[in-house]
Amino acid sequence: MSVVTLWLLNILLDTFGQLSFKAAAAEPHPHEGLARWKAMARRPWIWCGIGCYIGEFLVWLAFLSLVPLSEGVLLGSINIVAVMIAGRILFNEKFSPLRTVGILLIAAGVAVVGLG
Amino acid sequence: MSMRRFYLIGFLVLVCFDTFAQICFKLTANHAMPPEANLAWVIRVMSSPWVYGAIACYVGAFVSWMTLLRHAPIGPAFAASHLEVISVMALSVVLFGERIDAPQLIGSALIIAGIVCLAVSETNAEHAPT
């Protein structure tokens, strides 16, 4: 698999994993403590998140086999952007002007590293 | 222990766990070379001692993150958990002899500025009336 495929796969798995955990936590559960965890374990979201994270673990290892670590962590910063955009679309999270600036700066930085 | 000192130590612990997790990931990747989409590669990964270091650091980072969030504002915690790019880059040069060229320097400056903006915006959102 190419570096770009692994990078895209990492973004996809990370975003989907984080959103799954958010969905698991956001579902209304009547109980607290252990009962709440049991209720979450009966629903698919938490398992979906764990599955994504295991996949991401392997994809990230394969990605780091192909790029230097210093470049890898910089390119991986795009996950912050992807999760925030997905959160805005799916959970209606608001973007303040400063948040928009932060997202654009990170995206620009990743582009400079990736294309450089 | 003063609150200030608690935050400082907490953030440092978090950055250390995140940094060493990435170092362990790179060492695991090197150990399991070449990367292949098959079981043989997964077995090579799991037979590397470094992969267990990475998992241990992840657990450590998770626990310190949860402990910090119980007391500390989310903005600085967010920044601390992502500013490990700086320490990872520095250690990559020392441990793996990687070169940091102009694109990486400019890119990392932009990314770090972006992370700081997000951290400040999280802090502001927390103080704003809802």
XYZ file of C-alpha atoms in Angstrom:
246
model
C 0.000 0.000 0.000
C 1.249 3.500 -0.747
C 2.060 6.126 1.864
C -0.911 8.237 0.746
C -3.348 5.294 1.024
C -2.120 4.523 4.549
C -2.342 8.216 5.508
C -5.936 8.456 4.237
C -6.864 5.172 5.927
C -5.429 6.495 9.204
C -7.559 9.661 8.949
C -10.661 7.607 8.192
C -10.167 5.114 11.031
C -9.233 7.794 13.569
C -12.203 10.003 12.712
C -14.686 7.142 12.580
C -13.289 5.722 15.839
C -13.549 9.022 17.696
C -17.051 9.686 16.391
C -18.113 6.183 17.450
C -16.875 6.827 20.980
C -18.699 10.162 20.961
C -21.877 8.423 19.785
C -21.481 5.762 22.499
C -21.041 8.421 25.189
C -23.802 10.689 23.863
C -26.535 8.039 23.836
C -28.918 8.477 26.729
C -28.218 5.870 29.401
C -30.348 5.634 32.503
C -27.639 4.246 34.778
C -24.397 5.438 36.296
C -21.085 3.671 36.814
C -20.785 0.017 35.876
C -24.400 -0.259 34.715
C -23.745 2.544 32.231
C -20.731 0.692 30.800
C -22.812 -2.484 30.509
C -25.507 -0.576 28.647
C -22.880 0.839 26.255
C -21.392 -2.644 25.714
C -24.776 -3.861 24.453
C -24.805 -1.203 21.733
C -22.610 -1.340 18.624
C -20.907 2.067 18.920
C -18.290 1.322 21.526
C -17.230 -1.875 19.677
C -17.105 0.055 16.441
C -14.725 2.541 18.099
C -12.494 -0.190 19.534
C -12.343 -1.946 16.139
C -11.342 1.320 14.438
C -8.595 1.922 16.997
C -7.118 -1.567 16.508
C -7.137 -0.996 12.739
C -5.616 2.453 13.190
C -2.864 0.972 15.363
C -1.743 -1.331 12.524
C -2.197 1.293 9.806
C -0.121 3.813 11.787
C 2.674 1.220 12.219
C 2.703 0.508 8.470
C 2.691 4.277 7.766
C 5.675 4.841 10.088
C 7.544 2.038 8.299
C 7.508 4.201 5.182
C 8.078 7.759 6.485
C 10.481 9.294 9.033
C 8.885 9.680 12.468
C 9.311 13.481 12.522
C 7.370 13.755 9.257
C 4.833 11.124 10.325
C 3.687 12.973 13.440
C 3.366 16.222 11.479
C 1.267 14.573 8.742
C -0.794 12.826 11.433
C -1.839 16.219 12.864
C -4.484 16.387 10.124
C -6.575 14.005 12.272
C -7.359 16.944 14.593
C -8.849 18.820 11.619
C -10.795 15.804 10.329
C -12.367 15.052 13.718
C -13.397 18.701 14.256
C -14.985 18.988 10.802
C -16.820 15.682 11.293
C -17.976 16.850 14.749
C -19.376 19.992 13.194
C -21.250 18.076 10.504
C -22.595 15.238 12.671
C -22.953 16.752 16.146
C -23.525 20.395 15.151
C -20.478 21.584 17.097
C -19.835 25.299 16.655
C -16.719 26.816 15.089
C -15.534 30.065 16.662
C -13.381 32.314 14.420
C -10.286 31.299 16.398
C -11.126 27.636 15.910
C -11.426 28.173 12.159
C -8.034 29.912 12.115
C -6.484 27.018 14.087
C -7.919 24.425 11.701
C -6.692 26.351 8.636
C -3.195 26.742 10.136
C -2.911 23.004 10.846
C -4.196 22.109 7.363
C -1.705 24.546 5.778
C 1.151 23.128 7.877
C 0.321 19.548 6.880
C 0.143 20.618 3.220
C 3.588 22.255 3.428
C 5.116 19.121 4.994
C 3.325 16.761 2.593
C 4.167 18.654 -0.577
C 7.637 19.773 0.518
C 1.098 20.176 46.305
C -0.096 23.437 44.773
C -2.534 23.325 41.850
C 0.012 25.001 39.599
C 2.576 22.335 40.296
C -0.036 19.582 39.807
C -0.871 20.915 36.326
C 2.770 21.313 35.376
C 3.731 17.787 36.418
C 0.525 16.385 34.897
C 1.142 18.009 31.518
C 4.779 16.898 31.521
C 3.770 13.308 32.298
C 1.196 13.400 29.483
C 3.697 14.765 26.936
C 6.290 12.154 28.008
C 3.842 9.250 27.583
C 2.684 10.526 24.169
C 6.266 11.107 23.016
C 7.573 7.711 24.078
C 4.530 6.004 22.551
C 5.524 7.441 19.155
C 9.195 6.503 19.638
C 8.097 2.939 20.491
C 5.838 2.889 17.416
C 8.751 3.821 15.166
C 11.017 1.195 16.793
C 8.262 -1.414 16.325
C 7.837 -0.423 12.678
C 11.599 -0.729 12.109
C 11.651 -4.110 13.856
C 8.806 -5.495 11.715
C 10.184 -4.341 8.348
C 9.081 -4.663 5.577
C 5.409 -3.636 6.058
C 3.050 -6.165 4.459
C -0.718 -6.566 4.510
C -0.569 -10.103 5.888
C -0.468 -12.133 9.099
C 3.316 -12.578 8.960
C 3.751 -8.825 9.407
C 1.262 -8.682 12.304
C 3.199 -11.514 13.971
C 6.474 -9.617 13.470
C 4.812 -6.540 15.034
C 3.552 -8.481 18.040
C 6.938 -10.157 18.562
C 8.664 -6.786 18.897
C 9.208 -5.785 22.534
C 8.648 -2.142 21.553
C 4.995 -2.655 20.664
C 4.302 -3.417 24.343
C 6.122 -0.211 25.289
C 3.824 1.669 22.901
C 0.709 0.061 24.398
C 1.924 0.780 27.957
C 2.569 4.436 27.056
C -0.910 4.685 25.512
C -2.489 3.384 28.700
C -0.320 5.785 30.736
C -1.320 8.713 28.508
C -5.008 7.761 28.811
C -4.880 7.606 32.612
C -2.950 10.900 32.939
C -5.341 12.571 30.450
C -8.386 11.470 32.462
C -6.774 12.524 35.758
C -5.786 15.922 34.359
C -9.196 16.603 32.839
C -10.856 16.084 36.197
C -9.033 19.169 37.493
C -7.437 21.094 34.633
C -9.141 23.192 31.938
C -9.439 21.405 28.590
C -7.570 24.060 26.547
C -4.100 23.581 28.012
C -4.705 19.826 28.289
C -5.543 19.701 24.565
C -2.401 21.678 23.733
C -0.217 19.449 25.909
C -1.570 16.298 24.316
C -0.826 17.523 20.783
C 2.350 19.546 21.271
C 4.244 16.278 21.534
C 5.053 16.899 17.844
C 7.854 19.182 19.094
C 9.422 16.607 21.430
C 8.936 13.768 18.924
C 10.673 15.795 16.188
C 13.592 16.623 18.479
C 14.000 12.988 19.568
C 13.703 11.755 15.957
C 16.799 13.764 15.116
C 18.728 12.477 18.138
C 17.637 8.810 18.076
C 17.039 8.081 14.402
C 19.317 10.666 12.780
C 16.379 12.139 10.839
C 16.840 15.438 9.031
C 14.505 18.382 9.590
C 14.427 20.460 6.390
C 12.716 23.744 5.557
C 9.262 22.242 4.695
C 9.133 20.356 8.016
C 10.246 23.457 9.938
C 7.706 25.767 8.264
C 4.965 23.112 8.441
C 5.582 22.371 12.105
C 5.503 26.106 12.936
C 2.086 26.403 11.230
C 0.759 23.246 12.930
C 1.960 24.378 16.369
C 0.372 27.820 15.849
C -2.873 26.046 14.873
C -2.817 23.826 17.973
C -2.279 26.899 20.177
C -5.267 28.638 18.505
C -7.472 25.588 19.142
C -6.295 25.383 22.761
C -7.107 29.069 23.338
C -10.504 28.729 21.640
C -11.334 25.721 23.877
C -10.371 27.741 26.956
C -12.515 30.686 25.836
C -15.488 28.417 25.092
C -15.251 26.995 28.595
C -15.448 30.415 30.233
C -18.190 31.756 27.958
C -21.719 31.761 29.409
C -23.894 29.053 27.865
